[in-house]
Coordinates of C-alpha atoms and ligand atoms in Angstrom, one line a residue:
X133 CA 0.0 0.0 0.0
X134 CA 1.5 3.2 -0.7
X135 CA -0.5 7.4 -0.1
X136 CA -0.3 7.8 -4.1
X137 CA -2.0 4.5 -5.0
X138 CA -5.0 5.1 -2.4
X139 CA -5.0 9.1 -3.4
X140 CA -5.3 7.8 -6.9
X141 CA -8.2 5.6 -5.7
X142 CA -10.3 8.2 -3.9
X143 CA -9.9 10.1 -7.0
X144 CA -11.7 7.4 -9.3
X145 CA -14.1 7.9 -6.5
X146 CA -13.7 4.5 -5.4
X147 CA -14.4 3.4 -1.9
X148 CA -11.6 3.0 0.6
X149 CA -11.3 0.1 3.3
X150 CA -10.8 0.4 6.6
X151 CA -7.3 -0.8 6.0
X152 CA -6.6 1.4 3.5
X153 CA -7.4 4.8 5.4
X154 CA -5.9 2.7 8.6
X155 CA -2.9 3.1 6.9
X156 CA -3.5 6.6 5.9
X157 CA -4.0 7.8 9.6
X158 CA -1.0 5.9 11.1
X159 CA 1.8 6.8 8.7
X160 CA 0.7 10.2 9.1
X161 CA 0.6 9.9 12.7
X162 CA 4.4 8.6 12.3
X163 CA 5.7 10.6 9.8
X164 CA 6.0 8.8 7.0
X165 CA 3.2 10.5 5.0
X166 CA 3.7 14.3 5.0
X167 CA 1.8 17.0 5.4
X168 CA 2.1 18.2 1.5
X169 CA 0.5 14.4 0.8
X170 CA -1.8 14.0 3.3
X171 CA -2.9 17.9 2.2
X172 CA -3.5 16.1 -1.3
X173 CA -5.6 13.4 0.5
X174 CA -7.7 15.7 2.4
X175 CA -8.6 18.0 -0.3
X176 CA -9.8 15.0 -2.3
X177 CA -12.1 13.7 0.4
X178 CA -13.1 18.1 1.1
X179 CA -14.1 17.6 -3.0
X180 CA -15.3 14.1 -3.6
X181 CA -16.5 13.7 -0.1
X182 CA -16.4 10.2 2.2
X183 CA -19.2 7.4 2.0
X184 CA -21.3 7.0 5.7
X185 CA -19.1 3.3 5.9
X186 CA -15.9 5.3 5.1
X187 CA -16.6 8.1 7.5
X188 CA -17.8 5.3 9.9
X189 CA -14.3 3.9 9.5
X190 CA -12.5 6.6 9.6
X191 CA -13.9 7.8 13.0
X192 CA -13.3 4.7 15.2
X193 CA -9.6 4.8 13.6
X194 CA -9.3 8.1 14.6
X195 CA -11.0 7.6 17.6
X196 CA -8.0 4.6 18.9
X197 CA -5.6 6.8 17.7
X198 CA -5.2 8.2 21.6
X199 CA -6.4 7.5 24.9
X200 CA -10.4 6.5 25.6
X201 CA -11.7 7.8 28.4
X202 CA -13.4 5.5 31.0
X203 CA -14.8 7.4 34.4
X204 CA -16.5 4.2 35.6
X205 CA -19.3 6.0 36.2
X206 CA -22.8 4.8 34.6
X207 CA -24.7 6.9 32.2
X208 CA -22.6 9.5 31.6
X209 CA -23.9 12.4 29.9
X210 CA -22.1 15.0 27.5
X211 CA -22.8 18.2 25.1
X212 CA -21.3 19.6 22.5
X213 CA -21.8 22.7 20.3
X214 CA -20.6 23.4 17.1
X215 CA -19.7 27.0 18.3
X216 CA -21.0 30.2 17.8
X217 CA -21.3 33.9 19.3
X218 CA -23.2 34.5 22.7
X219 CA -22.9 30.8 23.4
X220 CA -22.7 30.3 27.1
X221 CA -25.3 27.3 27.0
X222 CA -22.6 24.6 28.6
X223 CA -22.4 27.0 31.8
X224 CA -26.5 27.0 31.7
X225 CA -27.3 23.0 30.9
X226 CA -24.3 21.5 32.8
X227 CA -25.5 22.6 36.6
X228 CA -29.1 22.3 35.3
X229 CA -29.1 19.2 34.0
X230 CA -27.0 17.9 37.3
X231 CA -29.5 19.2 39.6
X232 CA -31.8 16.3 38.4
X233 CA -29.3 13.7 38.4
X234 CA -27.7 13.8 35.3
X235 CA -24.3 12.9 35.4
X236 CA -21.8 15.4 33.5
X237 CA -18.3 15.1 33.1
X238 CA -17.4 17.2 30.2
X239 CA -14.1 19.0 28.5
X240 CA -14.5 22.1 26.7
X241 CA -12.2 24.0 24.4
X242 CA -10.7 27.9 24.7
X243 CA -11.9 30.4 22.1
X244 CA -10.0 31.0 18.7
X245 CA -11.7 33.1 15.5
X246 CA -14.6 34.7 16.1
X247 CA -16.5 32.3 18.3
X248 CA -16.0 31.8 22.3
X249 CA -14.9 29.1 24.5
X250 CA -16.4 27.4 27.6
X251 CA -13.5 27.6 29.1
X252 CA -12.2 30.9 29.2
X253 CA -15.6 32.2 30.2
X254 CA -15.4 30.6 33.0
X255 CA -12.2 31.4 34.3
X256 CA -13.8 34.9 34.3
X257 CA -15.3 33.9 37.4
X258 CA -12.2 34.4 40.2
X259 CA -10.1 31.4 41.2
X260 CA -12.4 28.9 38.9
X261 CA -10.2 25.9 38.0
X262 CA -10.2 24.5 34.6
X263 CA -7.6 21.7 35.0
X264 CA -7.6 18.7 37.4
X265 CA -6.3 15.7 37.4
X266 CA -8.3 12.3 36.3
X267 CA -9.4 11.5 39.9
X268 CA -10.2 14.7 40.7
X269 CA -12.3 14.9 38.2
X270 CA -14.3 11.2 38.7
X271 CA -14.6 12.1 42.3
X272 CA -16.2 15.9 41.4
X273 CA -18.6 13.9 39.3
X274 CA -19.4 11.2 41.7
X275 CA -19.9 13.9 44.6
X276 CA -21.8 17.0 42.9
X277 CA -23.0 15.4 39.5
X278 CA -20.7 17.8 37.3
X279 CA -17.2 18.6 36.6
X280 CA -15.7 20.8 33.2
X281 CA -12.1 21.4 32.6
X282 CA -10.5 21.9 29.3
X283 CA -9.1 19.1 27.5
X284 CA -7.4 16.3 29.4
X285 CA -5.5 13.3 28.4
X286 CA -4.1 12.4 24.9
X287 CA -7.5 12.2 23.1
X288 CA -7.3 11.0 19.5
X289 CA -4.0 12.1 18.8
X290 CA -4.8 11.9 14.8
X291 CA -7.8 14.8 15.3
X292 CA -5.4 16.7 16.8
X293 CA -2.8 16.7 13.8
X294 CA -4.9 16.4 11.4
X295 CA -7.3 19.5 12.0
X296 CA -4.3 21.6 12.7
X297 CA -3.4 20.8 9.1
X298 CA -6.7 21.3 8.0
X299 CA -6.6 24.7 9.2
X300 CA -3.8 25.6 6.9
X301 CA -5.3 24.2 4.0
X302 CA -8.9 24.9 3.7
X303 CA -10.4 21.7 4.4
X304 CA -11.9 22.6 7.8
X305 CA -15.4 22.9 6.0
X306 CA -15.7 19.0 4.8
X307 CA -18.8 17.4 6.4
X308 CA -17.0 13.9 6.4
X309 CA -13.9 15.6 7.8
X310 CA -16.1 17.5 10.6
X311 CA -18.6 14.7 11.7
X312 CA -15.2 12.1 12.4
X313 CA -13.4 14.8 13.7
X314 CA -16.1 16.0 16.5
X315 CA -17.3 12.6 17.0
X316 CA -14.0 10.7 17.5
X317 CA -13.7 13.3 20.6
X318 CA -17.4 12.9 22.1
X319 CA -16.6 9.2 21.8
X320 CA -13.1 9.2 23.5
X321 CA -14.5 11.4 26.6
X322 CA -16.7 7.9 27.5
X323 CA -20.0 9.4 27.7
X324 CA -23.1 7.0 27.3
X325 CA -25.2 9.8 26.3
X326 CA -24.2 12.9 23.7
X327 CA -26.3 15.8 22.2
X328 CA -25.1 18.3 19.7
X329 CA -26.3 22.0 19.6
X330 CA -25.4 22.5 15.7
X331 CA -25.4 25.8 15.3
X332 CA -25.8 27.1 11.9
X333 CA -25.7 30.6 10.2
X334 CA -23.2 33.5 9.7
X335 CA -21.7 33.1 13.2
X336 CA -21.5 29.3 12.8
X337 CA -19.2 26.4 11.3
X338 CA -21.9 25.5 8.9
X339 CA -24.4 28.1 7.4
X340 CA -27.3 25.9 5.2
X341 CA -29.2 24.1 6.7
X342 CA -28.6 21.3 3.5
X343 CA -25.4 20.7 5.3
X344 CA -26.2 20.8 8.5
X345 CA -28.6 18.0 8.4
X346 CA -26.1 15.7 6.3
X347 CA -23.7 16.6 9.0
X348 CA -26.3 15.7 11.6
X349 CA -27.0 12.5 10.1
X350 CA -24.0 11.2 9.6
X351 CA -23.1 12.3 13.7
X352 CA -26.1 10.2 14.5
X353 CA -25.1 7.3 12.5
X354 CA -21.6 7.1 13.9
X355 CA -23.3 7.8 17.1
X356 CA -25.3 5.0 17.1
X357 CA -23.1 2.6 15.6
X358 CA -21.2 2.9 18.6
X359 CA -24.0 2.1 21.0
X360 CA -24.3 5.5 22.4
X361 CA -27.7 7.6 22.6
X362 CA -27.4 10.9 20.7
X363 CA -29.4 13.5 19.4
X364 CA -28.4 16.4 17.0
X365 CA -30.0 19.7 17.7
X366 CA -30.0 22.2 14.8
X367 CA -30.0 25.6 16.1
X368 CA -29.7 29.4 14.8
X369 CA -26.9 31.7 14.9
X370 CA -27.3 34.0 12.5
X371 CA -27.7 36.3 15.2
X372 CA -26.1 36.1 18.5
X373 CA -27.7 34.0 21.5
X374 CA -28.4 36.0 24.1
X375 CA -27.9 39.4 24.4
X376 CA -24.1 39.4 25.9
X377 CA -20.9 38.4 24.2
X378 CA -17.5 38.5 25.6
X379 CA -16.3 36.0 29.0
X380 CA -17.5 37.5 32.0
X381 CA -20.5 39.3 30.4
X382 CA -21.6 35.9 29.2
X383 CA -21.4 33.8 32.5
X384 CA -23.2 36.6 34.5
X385 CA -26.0 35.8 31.4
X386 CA -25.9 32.4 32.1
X387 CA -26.7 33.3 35.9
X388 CA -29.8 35.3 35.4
X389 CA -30.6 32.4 33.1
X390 CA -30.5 29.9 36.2
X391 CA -31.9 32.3 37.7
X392 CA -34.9 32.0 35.9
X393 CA -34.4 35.5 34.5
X394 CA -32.5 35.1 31.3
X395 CA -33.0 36.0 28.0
X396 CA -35.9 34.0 26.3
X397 CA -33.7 32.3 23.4
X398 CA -31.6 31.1 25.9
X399 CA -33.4 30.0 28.1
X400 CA -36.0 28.2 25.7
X401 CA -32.6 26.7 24.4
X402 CA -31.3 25.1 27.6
X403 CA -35.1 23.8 28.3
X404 CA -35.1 21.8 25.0
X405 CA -31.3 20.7 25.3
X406 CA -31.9 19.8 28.8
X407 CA -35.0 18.0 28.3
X408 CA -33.4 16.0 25.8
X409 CA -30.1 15.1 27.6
X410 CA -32.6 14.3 31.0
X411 CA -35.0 12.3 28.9
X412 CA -32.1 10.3 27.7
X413 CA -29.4 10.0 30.9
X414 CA -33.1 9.4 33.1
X415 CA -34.9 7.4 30.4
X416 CA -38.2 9.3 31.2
X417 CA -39.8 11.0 28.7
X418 CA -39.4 14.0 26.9
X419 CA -42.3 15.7 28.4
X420 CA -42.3 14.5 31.8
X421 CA -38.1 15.6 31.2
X422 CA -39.1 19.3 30.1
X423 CA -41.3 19.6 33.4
X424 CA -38.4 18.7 35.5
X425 CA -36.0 21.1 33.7
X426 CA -38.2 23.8 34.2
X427 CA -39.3 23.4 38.3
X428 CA -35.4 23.4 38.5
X429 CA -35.1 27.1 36.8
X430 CA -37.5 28.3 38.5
X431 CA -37.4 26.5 42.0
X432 CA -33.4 27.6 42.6
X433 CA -32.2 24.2 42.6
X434 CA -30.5 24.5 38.9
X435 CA -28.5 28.3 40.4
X436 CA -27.9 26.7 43.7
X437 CA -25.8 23.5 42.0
X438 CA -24.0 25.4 40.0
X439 CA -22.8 27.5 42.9
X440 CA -21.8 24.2 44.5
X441 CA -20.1 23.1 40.9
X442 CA -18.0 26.9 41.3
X443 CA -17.1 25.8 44.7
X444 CA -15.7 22.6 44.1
X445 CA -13.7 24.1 41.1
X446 CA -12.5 27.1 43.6
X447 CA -14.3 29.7 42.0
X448 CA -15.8 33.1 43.9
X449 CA -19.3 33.3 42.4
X450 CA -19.3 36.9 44.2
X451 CA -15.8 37.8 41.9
X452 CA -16.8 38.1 38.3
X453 CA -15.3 41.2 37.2
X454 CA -16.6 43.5 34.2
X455 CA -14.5 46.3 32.2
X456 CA -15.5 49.5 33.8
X457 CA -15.8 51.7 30.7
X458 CA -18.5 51.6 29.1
X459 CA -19.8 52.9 25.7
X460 CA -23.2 53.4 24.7
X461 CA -24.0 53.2 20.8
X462 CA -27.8 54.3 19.6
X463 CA -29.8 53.6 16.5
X464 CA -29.8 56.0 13.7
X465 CA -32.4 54.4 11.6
X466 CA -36.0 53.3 12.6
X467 CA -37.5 50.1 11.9
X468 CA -37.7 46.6 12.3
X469 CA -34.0 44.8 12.8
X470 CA -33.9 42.5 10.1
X471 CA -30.4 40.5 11.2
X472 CA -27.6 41.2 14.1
X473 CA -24.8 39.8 11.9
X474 CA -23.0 37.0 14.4
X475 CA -20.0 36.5 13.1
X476 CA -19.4 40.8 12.5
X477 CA -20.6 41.2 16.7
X478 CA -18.1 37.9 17.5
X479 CA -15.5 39.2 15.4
X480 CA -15.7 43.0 17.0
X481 CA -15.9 41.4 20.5
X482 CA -12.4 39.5 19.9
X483 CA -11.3 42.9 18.8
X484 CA -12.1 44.8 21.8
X485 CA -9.6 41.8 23.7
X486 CA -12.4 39.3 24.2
X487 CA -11.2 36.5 21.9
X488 CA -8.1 35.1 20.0
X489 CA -7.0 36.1 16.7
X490 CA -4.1 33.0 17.1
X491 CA -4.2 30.2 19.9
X492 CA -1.4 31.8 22.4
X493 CA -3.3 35.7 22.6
X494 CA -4.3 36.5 25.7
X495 CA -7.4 37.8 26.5
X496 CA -9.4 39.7 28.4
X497 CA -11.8 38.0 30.1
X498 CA -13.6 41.3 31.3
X499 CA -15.3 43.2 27.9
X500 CA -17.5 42.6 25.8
X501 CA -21.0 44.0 24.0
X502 CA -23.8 43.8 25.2
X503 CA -26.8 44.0 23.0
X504 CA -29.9 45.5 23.9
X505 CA -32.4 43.8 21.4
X506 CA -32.8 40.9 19.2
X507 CA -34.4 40.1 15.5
X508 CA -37.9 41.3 14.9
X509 CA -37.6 44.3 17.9
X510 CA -38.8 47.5 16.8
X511 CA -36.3 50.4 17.2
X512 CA -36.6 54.0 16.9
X513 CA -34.3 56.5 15.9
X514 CA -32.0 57.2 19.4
X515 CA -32.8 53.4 21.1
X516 CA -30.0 51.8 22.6
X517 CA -28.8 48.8 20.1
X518 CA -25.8 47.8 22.5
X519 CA -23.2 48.5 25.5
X520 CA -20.0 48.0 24.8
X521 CA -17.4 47.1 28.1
X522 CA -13.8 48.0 26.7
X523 CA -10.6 48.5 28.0
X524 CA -7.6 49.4 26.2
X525 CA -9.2 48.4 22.9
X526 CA -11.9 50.2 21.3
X527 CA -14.7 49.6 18.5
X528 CA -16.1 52.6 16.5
X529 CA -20.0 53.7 16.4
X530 CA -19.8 52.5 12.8
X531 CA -18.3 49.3 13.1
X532 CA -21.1 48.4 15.4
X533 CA -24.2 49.8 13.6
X534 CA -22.8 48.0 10.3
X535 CA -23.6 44.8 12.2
X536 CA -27.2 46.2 12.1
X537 CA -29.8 45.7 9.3
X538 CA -33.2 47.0 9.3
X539 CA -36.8 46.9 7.5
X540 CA -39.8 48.9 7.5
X541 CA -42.0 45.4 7.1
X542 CA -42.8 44.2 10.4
X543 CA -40.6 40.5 10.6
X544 CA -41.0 37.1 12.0
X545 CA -38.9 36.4 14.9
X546 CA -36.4 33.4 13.8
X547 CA -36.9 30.2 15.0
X548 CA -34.1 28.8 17.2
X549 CA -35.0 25.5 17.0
X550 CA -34.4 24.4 13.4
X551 CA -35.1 20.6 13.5
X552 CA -34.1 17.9 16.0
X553 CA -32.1 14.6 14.3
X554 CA -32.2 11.5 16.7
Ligands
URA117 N1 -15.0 21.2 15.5 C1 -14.2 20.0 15.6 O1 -14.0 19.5 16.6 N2 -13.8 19.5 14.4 C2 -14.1 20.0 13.2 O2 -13.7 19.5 12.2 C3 -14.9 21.2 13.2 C4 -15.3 21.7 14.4

């Protein structure tokens, strides 16, 4: 077997065995492809695509490429999200979903690009510890119910090779290439149970919905071909979730949201998504799942575990610090807002210091913009559209309004929830 032969092969669009891309992954792994080949073989598969047995394949290769995670602990539950702006769901659904009994034991990533990271947001809370070691970690789970640090262990080593190359050579946007990446990972962190918030729209990976269902399928498929229970939620971001975006901003959001006072995307968000992951970690119902998510908002016991979660990670709940300057920017036009451009708000946030242009910026965890309305509000000349907390780095009046489109005709609000793949 040889990389030409089977680049050759894939180019006749004939299907390759498990063998065959077996090969691929290890002599990559070890060197003896190289990048410029393996760059050949990835922008084959980015044009001709993968079939569901290849992609199948190619996961649960990629997937014993590194460590598997096993936390001997029954019924594990995990979530993942595509990415997108505003996104502070995890810090919402993980105590949530713990306060009925839901076992979560989750790794999240930083923030690079446009779009934020679990992770970073909250280590805007004071002290919060986002690295642990294994037992730590199966012991916070078995006591409280939750535990979230950023990645641990030497997870499938070929993902983490592999995308870094796919990075370079645009073939980050291949749906066979995505779905084996993201669910070689949700497989290797040993959860029974996995849902996917895929975001799609201008501030997402993915932005037709065409795509985001074959994506969702096939994430289903490999899902369930490895005995695991999984559901693929399809969700909007063309505009922002939420009204805040930044770190801190974002995980005093999530808060009010626990709190029962949150904003209503959001919060119908985190109902669904935790109705699901209940229904499935519990085996009840949906139904009887979205009752029990909802007494927990609103009855305190969601806010009060995740102040016990904070705790056992060493975070001050009462330390979250926001920029002090603060920047008010008004409407100029009158109307309807037709769209709040994500990715324009995620990418002005990272340039006010809130996110990474490369992976070793630092940040800063305390500004951000907060918006004052959403899609379908009506706005007159002079309204607030958003606050901006800076610090050194600034954003003009213009470069926010520009994020801004409006119409005369009165507008549907957007749905969130796009469709539901199980
Ligand atoms: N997230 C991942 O983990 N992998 C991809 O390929 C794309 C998004």
């Amino acid at each position: 077997m040889n990389i030409l032969d089977l680049i050759d092969k894939k180019e006749k669009r004939e299907t390759l065995t498990k063998e065959e891309l077996k090969y691929i992954i290890d002599n990559y792994l070890n060197g003896t492809i190289k990048d410029y080949q393996m760059s050949a073989f990835l922008t084959e598969v980015d044009l001709l695509g993968l079939t569901e047995e290849e992609t199948i394949n190619l996961t649960d290769i990629m997937l014993h490429s590194g460590e598997i995670l096993d936390f001997g602990i029954d019924n594990l539950t995990d979530k993942h999200s595509t990415g997108g702006v505003g996104d502070k769901t995890t810090i919402v659904l993980a105590p949530l979903v713990a306060s009925l009994n839901v076992k979560i034991a989750k790794m999240s990533g930083r923030g690079l690009g446009h779009t934020g990271g679990t992770i970073d947001k909250l280590e805007s809370i004071k002290g919060f510890k986002t690295s642990m070691s294994l037992d730590e970690f199966k012991n916070q789970v078995d006591k409280i119910g939750v535990a979230l640090v950023g990645q641990m262990g030497n997870l499938v080593l070929a993902d983490k090779k592999i995308y870094a190359l796919r990075d370079v050579t645009g073939t980050v946007d291949s749906i066979p290439l995505i779905a084996s990446s993201i669910m070689s990972k949700k497989l290797a962190s040993g959860a029974k149970n996995i849902v996917i918030d895929l975001k799609i729209g201008s501030g997402a990976l993915v932005n037709n919905l065409e795509e985001a269902k074959e994506l969702a399928n096939l994430m289903v498929k490999i899902g369930k071909t490895n005995n695991k229970n999984i559901a693929c939620v399809l969700t909007n971001m063309d505009e922002p979730l939420g009204y805040a975006v930044g770190n801190s901003v974002e995980v005093l959001e999530a808060i009010d949201t626990l709190k029962g006072k949150g904003p209503e995307d959001l919060t119908n968000l985190v109902i669904k998504l935790g109705a699901i992951m209940t229904s499935m970690a519990l085996n009840i119902t949906e139904e009887t799942a979205i009752e029990k998510v909802k007494e927990n908002i609103f009855n305190g016991k969601a806010y009060q575990k995740f102040k016990e979660w904070v705790k056992a990670q060493d975070g001050d709940i009462n330390n979250i610090e926001i920029a002090k300057n603060k920047q008010i920017f008004t409407s100029k036009e009158e109307g309807y807002i037709k769209n709040i451009n994500a990715l324009e708000i995620g990418k002005l946030a990272r340039k006010l210091g809130a996110g990474r242009l490369s992976k070793d910026d630092i940040i800063d965890l305390t500004v951000g913009i907060i918006l004052k309305h959403k899609v379908g509000d009506y706005i007159k000349k002079g309204d607030v559209l958003a606050t901006i907390l800076y610090n050194e780095k600034q954003i003009t009046e213009e470069e926010l309004l520009s994020c801004f489109t409006f119409t005369k005709e009165k507008i549907e609000k957007p749905k969130l929830i796009i469709d539901i793949i199980k």
